PDB file of C-alpha atoms in Angstrom:
ATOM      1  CA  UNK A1287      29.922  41.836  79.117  1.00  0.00           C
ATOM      2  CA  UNK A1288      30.396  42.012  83.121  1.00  0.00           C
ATOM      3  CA  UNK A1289      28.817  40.444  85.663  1.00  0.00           C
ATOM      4  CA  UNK A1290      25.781  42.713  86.378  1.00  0.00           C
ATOM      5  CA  UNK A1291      22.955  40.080  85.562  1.00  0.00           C
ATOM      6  CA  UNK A1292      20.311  40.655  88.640  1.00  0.00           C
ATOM      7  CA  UNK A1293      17.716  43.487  88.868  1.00  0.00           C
ATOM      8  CA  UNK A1294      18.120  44.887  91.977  1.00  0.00           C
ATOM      9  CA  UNK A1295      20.980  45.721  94.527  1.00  0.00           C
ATOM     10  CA  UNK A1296      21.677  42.903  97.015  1.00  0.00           C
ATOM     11  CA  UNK A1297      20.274  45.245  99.567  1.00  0.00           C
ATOM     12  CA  UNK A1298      16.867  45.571  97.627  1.00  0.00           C
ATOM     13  CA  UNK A1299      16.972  48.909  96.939  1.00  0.00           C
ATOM     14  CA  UNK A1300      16.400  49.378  93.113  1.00  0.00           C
ATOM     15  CA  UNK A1301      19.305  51.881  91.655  1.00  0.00           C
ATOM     16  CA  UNK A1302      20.769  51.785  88.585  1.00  0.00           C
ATOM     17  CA  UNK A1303      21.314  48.020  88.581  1.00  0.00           C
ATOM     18  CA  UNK A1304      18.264  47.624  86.562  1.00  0.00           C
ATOM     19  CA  UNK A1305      19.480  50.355  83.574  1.00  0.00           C
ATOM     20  CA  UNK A1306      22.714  48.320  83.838  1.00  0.00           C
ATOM     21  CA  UNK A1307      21.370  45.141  83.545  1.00  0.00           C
ATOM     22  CA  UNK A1308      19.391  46.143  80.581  1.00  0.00           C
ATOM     23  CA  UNK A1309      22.584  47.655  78.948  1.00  0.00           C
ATOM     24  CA  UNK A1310      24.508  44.523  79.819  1.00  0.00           C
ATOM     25  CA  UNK A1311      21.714  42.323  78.479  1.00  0.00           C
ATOM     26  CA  UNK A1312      21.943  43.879  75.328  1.00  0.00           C
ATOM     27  CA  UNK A1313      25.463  44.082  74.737  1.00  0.00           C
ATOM     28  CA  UNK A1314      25.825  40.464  75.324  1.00  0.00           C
ATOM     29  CA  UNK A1315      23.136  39.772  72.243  1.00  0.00           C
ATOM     30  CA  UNK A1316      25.214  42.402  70.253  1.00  0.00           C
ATOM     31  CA  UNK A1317      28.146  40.290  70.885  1.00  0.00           C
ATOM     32  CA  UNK A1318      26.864  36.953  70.874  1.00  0.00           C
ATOM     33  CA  UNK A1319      25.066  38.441  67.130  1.00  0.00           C
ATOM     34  CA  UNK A1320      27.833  40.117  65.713  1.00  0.00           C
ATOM     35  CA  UNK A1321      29.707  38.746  63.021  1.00  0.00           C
ATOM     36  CA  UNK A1322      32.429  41.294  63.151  1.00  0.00           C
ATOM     37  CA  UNK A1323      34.523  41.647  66.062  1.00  0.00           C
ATOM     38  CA  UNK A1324      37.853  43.936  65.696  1.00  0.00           C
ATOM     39  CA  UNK A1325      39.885  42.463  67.432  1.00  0.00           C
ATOM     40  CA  UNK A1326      39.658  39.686  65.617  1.00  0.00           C
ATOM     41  CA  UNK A1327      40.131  41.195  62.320  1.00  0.00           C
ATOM     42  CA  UNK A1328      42.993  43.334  63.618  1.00  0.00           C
ATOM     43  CA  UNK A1329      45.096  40.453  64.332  1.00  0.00           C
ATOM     44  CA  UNK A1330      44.403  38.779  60.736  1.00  0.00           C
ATOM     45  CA  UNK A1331      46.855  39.468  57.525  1.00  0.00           C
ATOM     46  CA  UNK A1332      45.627  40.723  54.429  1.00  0.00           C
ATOM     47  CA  UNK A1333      44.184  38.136  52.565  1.00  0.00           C
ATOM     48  CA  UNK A1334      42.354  36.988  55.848  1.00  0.00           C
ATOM     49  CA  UNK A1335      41.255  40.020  56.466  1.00  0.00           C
ATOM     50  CA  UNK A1336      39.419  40.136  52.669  1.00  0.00           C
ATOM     51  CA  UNK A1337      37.924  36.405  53.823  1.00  0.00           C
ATOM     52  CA  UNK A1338      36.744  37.596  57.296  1.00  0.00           C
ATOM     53  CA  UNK A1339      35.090  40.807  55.880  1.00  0.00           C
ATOM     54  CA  UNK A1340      33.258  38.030  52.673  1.00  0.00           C
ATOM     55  CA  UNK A1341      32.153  35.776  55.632  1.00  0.00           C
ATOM     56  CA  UNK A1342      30.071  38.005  57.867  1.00  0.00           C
ATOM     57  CA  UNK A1343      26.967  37.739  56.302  1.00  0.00           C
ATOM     58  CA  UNK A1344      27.240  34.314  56.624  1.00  0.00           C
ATOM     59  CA  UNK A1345      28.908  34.352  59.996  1.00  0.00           C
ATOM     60  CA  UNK A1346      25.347  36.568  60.453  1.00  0.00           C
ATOM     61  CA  UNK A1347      22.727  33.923  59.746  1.00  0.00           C
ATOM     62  CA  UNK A1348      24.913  31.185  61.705  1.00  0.00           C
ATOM     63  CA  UNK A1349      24.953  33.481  64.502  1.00  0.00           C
ATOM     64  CA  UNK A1350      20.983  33.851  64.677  1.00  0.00           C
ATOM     65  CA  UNK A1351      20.297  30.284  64.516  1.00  0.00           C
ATOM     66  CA  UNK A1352      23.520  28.102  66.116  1.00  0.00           C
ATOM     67  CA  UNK A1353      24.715  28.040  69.539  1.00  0.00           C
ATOM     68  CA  UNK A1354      28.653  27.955  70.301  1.00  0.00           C
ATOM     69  CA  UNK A1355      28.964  26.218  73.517  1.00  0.00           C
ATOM     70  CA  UNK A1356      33.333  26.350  74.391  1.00  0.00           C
ATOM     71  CA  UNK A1357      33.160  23.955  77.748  1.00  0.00           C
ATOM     72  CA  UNK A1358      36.534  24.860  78.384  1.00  0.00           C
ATOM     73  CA  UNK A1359      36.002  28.526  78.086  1.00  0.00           C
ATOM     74  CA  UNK A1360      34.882  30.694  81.131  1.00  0.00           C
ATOM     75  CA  UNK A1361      31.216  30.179  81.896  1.00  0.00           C
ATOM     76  CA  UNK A1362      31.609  27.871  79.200  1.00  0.00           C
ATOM     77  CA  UNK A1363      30.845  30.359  76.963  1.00  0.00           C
ATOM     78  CA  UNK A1364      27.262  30.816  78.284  1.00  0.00           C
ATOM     79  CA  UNK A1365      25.217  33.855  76.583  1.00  0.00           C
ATOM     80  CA  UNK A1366      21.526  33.328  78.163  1.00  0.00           C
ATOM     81  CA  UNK A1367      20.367  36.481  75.120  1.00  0.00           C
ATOM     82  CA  UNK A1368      22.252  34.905  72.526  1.00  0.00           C
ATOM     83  CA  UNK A1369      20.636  31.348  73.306  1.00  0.00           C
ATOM     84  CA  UNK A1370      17.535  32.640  73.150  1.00  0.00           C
ATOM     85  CA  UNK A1371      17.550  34.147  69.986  1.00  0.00           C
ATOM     86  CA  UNK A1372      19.398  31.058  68.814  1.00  0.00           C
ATOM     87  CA  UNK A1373      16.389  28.865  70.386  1.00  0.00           C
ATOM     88  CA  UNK A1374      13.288  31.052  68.552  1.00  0.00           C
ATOM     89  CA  UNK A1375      15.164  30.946  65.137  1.00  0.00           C
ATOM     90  CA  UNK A1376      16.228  27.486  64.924  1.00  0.00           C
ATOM     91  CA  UNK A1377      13.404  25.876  64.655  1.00  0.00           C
ATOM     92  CA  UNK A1378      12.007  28.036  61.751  1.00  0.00           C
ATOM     93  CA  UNK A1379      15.666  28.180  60.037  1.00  0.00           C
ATOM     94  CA  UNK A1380      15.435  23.963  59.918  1.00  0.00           C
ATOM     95  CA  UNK A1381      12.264  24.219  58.309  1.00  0.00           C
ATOM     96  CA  UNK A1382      12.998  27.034  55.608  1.00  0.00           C
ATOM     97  CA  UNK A1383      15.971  24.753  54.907  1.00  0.00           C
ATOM     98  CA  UNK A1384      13.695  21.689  54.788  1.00  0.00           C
ATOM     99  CA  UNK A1385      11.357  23.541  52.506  1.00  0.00           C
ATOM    100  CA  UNK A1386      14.045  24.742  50.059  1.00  0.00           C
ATOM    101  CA  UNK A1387      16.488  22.126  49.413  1.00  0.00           C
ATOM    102  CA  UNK A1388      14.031  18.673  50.405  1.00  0.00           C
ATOM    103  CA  UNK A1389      11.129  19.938  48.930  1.00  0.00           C
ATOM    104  CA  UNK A1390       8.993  18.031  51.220  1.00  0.00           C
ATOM    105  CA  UNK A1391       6.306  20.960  52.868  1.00  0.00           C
ATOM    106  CA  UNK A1392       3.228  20.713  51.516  1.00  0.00           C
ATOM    107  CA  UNK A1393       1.563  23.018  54.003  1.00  0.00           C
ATOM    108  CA  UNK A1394       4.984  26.116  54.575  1.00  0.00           C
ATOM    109  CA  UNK A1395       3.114  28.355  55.959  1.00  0.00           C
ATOM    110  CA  UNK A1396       1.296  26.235  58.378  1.00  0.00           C
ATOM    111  CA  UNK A1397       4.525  24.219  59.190  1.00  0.00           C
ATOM    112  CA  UNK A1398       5.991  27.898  59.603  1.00  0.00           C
ATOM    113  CA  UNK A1399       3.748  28.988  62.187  1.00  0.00           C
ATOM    114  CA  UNK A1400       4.197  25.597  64.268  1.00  0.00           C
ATOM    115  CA  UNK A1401       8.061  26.197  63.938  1.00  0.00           C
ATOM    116  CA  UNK A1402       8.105  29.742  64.727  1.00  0.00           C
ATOM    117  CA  UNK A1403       5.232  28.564  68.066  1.00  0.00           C
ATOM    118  CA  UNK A1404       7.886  26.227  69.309  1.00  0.00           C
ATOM    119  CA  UNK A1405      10.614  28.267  68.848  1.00  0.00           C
ATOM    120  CA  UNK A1406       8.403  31.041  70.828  1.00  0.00           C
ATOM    121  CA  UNK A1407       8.291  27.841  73.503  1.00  0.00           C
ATOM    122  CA  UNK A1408      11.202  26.969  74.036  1.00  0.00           C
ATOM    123  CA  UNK A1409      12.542  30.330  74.342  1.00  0.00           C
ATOM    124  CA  UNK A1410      10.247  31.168  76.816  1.00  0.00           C
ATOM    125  CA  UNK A1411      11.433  27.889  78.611  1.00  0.00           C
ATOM    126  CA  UNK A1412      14.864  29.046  78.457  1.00  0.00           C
ATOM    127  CA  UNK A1413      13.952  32.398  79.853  1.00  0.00           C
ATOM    128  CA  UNK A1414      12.304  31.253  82.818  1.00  0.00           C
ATOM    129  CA  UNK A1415      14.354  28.202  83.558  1.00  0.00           C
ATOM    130  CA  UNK A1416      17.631  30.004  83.768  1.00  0.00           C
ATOM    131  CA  UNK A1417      20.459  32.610  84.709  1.00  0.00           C
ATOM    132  CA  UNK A1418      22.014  35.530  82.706  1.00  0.00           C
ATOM    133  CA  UNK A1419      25.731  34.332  83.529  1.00  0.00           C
ATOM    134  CA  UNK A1420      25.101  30.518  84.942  1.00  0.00           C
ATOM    135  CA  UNK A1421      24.708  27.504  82.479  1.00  0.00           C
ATOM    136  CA  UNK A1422      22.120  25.810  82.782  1.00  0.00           C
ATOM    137  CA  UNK A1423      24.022  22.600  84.425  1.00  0.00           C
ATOM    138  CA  UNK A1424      23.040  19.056  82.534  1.00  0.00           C
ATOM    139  CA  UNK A1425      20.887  20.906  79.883  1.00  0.00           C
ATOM    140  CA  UNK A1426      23.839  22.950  78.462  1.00  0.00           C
ATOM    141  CA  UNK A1427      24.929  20.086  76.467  1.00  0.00           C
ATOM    142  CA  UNK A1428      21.280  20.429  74.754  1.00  0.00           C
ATOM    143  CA  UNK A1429      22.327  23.555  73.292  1.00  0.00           C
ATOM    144  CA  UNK A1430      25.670  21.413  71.859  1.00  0.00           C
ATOM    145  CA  UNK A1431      23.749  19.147  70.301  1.00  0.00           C
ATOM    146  CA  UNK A1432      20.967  21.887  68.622  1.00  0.00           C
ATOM    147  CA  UNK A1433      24.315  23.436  67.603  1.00  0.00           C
ATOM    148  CA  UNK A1434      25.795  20.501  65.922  1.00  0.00           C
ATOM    149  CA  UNK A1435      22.167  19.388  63.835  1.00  0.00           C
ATOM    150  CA  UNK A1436      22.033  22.752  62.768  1.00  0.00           C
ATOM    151  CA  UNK A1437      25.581  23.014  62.073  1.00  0.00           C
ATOM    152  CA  UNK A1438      24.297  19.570  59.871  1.00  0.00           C
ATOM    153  CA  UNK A1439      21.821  21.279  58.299  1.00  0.00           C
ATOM    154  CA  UNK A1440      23.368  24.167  57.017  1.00  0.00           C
ATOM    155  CA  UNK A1441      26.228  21.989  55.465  1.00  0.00           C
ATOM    156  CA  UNK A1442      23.549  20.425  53.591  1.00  0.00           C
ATOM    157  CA  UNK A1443      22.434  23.880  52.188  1.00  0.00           C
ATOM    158  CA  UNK A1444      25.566  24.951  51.296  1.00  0.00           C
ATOM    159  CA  UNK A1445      26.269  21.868  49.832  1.00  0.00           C
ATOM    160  CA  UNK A1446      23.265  21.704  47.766  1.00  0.00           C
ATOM    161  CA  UNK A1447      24.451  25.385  46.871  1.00  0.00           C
ATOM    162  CA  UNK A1448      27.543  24.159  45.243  1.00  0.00           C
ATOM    163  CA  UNK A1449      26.586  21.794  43.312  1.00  0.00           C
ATOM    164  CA  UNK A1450      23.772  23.303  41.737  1.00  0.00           C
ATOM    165  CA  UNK A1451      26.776  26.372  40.934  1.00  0.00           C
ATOM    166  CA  UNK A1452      28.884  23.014  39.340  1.00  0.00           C
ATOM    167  CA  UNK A1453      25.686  22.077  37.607  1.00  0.00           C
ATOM    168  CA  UNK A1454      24.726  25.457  36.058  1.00  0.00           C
ATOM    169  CA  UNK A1455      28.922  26.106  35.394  1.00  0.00           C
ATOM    170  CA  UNK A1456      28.667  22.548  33.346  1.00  0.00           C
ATOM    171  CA  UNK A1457      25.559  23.404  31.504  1.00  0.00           C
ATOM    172  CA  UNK A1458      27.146  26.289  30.347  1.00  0.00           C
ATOM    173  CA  UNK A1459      30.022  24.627  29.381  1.00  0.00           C
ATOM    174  CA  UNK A1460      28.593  21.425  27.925  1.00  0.00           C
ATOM    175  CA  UNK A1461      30.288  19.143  30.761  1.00  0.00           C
ATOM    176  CA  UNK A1462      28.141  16.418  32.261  1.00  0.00           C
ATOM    177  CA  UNK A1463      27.520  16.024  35.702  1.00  0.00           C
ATOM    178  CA  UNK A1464      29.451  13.106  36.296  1.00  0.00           C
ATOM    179  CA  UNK A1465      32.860  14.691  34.379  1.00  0.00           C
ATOM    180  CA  UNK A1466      32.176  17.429  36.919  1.00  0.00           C
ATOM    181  CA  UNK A1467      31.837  15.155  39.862  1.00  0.00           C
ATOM    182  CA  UNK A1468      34.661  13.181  39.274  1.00  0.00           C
ATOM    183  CA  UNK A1469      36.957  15.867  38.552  1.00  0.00           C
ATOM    184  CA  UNK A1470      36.194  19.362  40.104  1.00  0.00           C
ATOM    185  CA  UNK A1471      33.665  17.946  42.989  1.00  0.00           C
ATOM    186  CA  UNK A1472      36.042  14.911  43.917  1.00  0.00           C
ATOM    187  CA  UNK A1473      39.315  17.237  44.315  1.00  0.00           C
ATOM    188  CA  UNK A1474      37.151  19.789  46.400  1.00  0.00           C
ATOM    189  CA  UNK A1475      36.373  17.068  48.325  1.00  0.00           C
ATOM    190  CA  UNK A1476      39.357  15.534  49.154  1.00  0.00           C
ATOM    191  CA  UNK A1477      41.746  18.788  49.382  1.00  0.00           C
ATOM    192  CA  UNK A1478      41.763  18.429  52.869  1.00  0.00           C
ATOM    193  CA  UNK A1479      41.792  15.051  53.418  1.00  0.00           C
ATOM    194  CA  UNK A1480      45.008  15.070  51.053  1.00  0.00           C
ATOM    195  CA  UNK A1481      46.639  17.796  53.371  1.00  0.00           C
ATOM    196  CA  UNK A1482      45.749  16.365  56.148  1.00  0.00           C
ATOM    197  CA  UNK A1483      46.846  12.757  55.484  1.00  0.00           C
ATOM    198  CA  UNK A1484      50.252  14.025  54.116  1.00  0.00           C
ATOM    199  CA  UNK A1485      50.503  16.014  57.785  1.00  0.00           C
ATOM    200  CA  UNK A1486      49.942  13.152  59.324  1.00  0.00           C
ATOM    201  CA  UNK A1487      52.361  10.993  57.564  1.00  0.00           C
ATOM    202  CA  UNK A1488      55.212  14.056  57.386  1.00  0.00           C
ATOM    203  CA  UNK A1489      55.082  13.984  61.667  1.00  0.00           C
ATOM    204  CA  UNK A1490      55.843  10.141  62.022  1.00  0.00           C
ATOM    205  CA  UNK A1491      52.563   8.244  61.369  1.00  0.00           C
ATOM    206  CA  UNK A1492      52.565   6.543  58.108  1.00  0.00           C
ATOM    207  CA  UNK A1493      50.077   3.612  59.048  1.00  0.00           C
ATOM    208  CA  UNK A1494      47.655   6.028  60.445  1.00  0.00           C
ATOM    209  CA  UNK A1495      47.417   8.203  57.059  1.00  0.00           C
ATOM    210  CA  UNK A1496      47.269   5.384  54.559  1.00  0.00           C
ATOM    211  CA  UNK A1497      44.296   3.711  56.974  1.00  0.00           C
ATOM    212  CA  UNK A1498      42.605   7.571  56.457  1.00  0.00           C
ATOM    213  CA  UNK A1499      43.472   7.718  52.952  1.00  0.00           C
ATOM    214  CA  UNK A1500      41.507   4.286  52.813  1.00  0.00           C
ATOM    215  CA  UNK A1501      38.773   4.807  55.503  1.00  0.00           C
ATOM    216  CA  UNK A1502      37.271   7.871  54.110  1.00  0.00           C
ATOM    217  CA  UNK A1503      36.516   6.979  50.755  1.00  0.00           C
ATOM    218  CA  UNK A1504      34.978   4.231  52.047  1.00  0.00           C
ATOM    219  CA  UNK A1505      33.155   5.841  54.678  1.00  0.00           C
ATOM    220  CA  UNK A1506      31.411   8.260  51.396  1.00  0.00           C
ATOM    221  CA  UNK A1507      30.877   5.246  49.537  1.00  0.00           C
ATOM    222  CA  UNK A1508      29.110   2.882  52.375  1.00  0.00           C
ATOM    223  CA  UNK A1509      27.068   6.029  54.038  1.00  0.00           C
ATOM    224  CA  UNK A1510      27.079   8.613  51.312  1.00  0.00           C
ATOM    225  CA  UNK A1511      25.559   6.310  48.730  1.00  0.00           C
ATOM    226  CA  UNK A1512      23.612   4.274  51.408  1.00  0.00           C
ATOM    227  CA  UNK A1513      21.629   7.193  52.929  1.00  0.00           C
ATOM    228  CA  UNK A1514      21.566   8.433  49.152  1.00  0.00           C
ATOM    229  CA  UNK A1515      20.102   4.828  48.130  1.00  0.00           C
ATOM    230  CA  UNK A1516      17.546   4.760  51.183  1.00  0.00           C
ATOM    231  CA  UNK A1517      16.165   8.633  50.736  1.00  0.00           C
ATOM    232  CA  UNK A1518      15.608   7.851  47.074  1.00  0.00           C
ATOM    233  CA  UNK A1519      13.595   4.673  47.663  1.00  0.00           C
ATOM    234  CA  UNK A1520      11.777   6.306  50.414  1.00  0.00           C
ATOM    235  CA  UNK A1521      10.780   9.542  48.729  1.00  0.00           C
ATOM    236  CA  UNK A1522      10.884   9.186  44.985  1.00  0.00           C
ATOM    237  CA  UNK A1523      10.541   5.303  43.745  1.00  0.00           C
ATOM    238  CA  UNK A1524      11.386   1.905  45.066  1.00  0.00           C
ATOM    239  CA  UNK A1525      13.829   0.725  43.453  1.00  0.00           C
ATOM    240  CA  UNK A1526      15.423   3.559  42.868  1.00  0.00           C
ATOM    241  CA  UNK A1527      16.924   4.506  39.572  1.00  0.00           C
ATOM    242  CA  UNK A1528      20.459   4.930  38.724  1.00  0.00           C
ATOM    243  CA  UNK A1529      21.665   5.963  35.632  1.00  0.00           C
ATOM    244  CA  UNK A1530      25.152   4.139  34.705  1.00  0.00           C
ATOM    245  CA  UNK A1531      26.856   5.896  31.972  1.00  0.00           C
ATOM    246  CA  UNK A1532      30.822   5.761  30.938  1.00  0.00           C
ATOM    247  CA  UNK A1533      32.085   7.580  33.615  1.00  0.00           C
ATOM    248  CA  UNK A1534      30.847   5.631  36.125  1.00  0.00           C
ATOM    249  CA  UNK A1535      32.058   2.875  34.882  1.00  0.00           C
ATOM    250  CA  UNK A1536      35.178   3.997  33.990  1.00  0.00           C
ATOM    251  CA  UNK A1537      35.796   5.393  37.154  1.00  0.00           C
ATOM    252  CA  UNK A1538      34.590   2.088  38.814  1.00  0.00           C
ATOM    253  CA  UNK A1539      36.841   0.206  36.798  1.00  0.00           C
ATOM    254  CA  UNK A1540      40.417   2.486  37.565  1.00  0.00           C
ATOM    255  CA  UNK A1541      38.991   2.464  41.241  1.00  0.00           C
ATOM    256  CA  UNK A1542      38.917  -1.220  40.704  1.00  0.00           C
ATOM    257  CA  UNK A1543      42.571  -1.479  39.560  1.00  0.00           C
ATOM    258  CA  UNK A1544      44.022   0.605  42.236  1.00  0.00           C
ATOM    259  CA  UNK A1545      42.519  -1.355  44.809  1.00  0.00           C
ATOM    260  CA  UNK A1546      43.934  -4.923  43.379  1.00  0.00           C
ATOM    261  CA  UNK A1547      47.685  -2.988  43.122  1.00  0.00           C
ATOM    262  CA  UNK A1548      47.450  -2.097  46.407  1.00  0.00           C
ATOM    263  CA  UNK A1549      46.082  -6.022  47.525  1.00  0.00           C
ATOM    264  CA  UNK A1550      48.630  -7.462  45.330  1.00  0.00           C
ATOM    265  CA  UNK A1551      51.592  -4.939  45.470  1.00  0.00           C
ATOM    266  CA  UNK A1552      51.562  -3.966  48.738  1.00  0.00           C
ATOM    267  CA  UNK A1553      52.253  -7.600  50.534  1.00  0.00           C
ATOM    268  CA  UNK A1554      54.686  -8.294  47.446  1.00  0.00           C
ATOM    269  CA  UNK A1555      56.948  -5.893  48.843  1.00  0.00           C
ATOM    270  CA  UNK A1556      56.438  -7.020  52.377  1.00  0.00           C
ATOM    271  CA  UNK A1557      54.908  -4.139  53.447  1.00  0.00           C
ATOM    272  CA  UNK A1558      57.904  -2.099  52.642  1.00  0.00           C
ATOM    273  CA  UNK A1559      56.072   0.630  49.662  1.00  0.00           C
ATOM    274  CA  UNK A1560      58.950   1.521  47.424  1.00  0.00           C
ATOM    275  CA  UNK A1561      58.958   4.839  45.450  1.00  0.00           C
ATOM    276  CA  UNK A1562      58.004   3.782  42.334  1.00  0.00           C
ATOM    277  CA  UNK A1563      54.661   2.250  44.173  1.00  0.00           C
ATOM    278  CA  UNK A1564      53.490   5.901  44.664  1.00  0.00           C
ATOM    279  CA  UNK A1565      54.745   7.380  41.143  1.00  0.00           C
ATOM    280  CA  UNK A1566      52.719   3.991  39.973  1.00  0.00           C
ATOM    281  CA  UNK A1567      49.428   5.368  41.968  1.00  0.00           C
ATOM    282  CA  UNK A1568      49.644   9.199  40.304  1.00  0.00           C
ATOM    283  CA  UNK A1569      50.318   8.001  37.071  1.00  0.00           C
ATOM    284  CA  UNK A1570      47.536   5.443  37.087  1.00  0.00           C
ATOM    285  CA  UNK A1571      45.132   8.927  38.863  1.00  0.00           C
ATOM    286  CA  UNK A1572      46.867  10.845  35.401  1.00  0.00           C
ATOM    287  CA  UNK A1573      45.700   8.780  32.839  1.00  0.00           C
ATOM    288  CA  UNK A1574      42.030   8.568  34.627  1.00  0.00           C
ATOM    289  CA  UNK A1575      41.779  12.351  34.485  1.00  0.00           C
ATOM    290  CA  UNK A1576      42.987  11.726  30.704  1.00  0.00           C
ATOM    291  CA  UNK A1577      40.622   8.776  30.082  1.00  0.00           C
ATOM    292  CA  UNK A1578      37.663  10.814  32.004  1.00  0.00           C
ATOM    293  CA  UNK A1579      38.117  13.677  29.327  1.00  0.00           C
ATOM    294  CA  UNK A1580      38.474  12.233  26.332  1.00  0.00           C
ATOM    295  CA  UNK A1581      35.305  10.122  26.991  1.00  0.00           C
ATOM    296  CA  UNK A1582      34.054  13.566  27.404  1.00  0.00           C
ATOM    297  CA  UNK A1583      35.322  15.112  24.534  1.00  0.00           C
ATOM    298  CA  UNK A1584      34.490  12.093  21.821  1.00  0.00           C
TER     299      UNK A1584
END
């Protein structure tokens, strides 16, 4: 979409600037909205292709609520149309979310009014504070950060989304939550911190992956259950209950063991890990899997 964003001619005559910019106005929200774009898809193999095609509706609803802001791109990838839009819908989009997955609205259709009123706001603030094809200076990186909390937000959904699909596959099944989460949830989890790690180590940069390898777990442990621990206090009971059963504890006390071979092991072969350290580590993650299911199964 060109560069036709005024109303009139520079000369003041109005001509068909004004059908132009109307045309231009709305083929930038077409293309800021659309989740297909040829091109794209074009250049994609097969089993992309099936993927990209799966994805639009969801590339949809991410389009109507989350800016993209590229500040390397040209204009840094301003779309004044597609902002706006973004800017009504965002606010209502965090509260349906809210509603759905927290549970916390007691009043939704009130709180949905005031969200859709300030969305109506700011978009009208937007509107009258800025250009079709100049960013908005200092306050673009406002639209970066709305971008990135909703980003946030809709992680959480989807989230949620999965694990109620693990929870409804285990009742089917007769798995308990906890076999699930230490199994199918854990390895979804850490799939790309595995390939990742492994790149990292493959290019020259051993120390760097085994601190990852290290660092995120404990990052999901320290935050994940933290924020986890404070939510529950805060919105259902202080203290909050936690229900210990054998996989937790067996999975506490291999994580246990792994961590003591590495303390011990690791400086007992001066820092030098041999081969058999790392067969040592799989076989010991083998016969958890093993332990996990038979606790399971008996």
């Amino acid at each position: 979409y060109g560069g036709a964003g005024g109303m009139g001619t520079p000369d003041g005559k109005m001509g068909n600037s004004a059908g132009m910019g109307v045309r231009n106005a709305w083929a930038a929200l077409a293309y800021g909205l659309s989740p297909f774009h040829v091109d794209e898809f074009r250049e994609k193999r097969v089993h992309a292709k099936v993927l990209y095609v799966v994805q639009t509706p969801l590339r949809l609803l991410l389009n109507l609520c989350v800016p993209v802001i590229a500040f390397e791109s040209y204009k840094k990838s301003w779309n004044r149309y597609h902002m706006l839009v973004c800017t009504f819908v965002a606010p209502s989009a965090a509260m349906l979310i809210v509603d759905l997955f927290f549970q916390h609205v007691r009043e939704p259709v009130f709180v949905g009014v005031i969200s859709l009123a300030i969305g109506a706001l700011l978009a009208l603030a937007l509107l009258a504070g800025t250009r079709n094809y100049t960013p908005p200076g200092r306050v673009h990186a406002a639209f970066a950060v709305l971008g990135f909390l909703m980003a946030i937000m809709w992680i959480y959904a989807i989230a949620n989304e999965i694990v109620n699909c693990l929870q409804a596959f285990g009742n089917i099944l007769g798995i308990s939550d906890s076999l699930l989460g230490l199994t199918v949830l854990a390895m979804g989890n850490s799939v790309c911190d595995l390939v990742s790690n492994l790149t990292i180590a493959i290019y020259g940069f051993p120390a760097m992956a085994i601190s990852a390898s290290y660092g995120s777990p404990l990052l999901n442990i320290l935050i994940g259950v933290g924020v986890s621990m404070l939510v529950g206090n805060l919105s259902v009971a202080e203290p909050y209950p936690v229900a210990l059963d054998t996989h937790l504890l067996l999975a506490g006390g291999f994580l246990i063991t792994v961590l003591v071979l590495a303390l011990v092991g690791v400086p007992a072969m001066r820092f030098g890990v041999r081969r058999w350290f790392g067969l040592l580590l799989l076989v010991v993650y083998v016969a958890f899997l093993v332990a996990a299911t038979l606790v399971e199964v008996v």
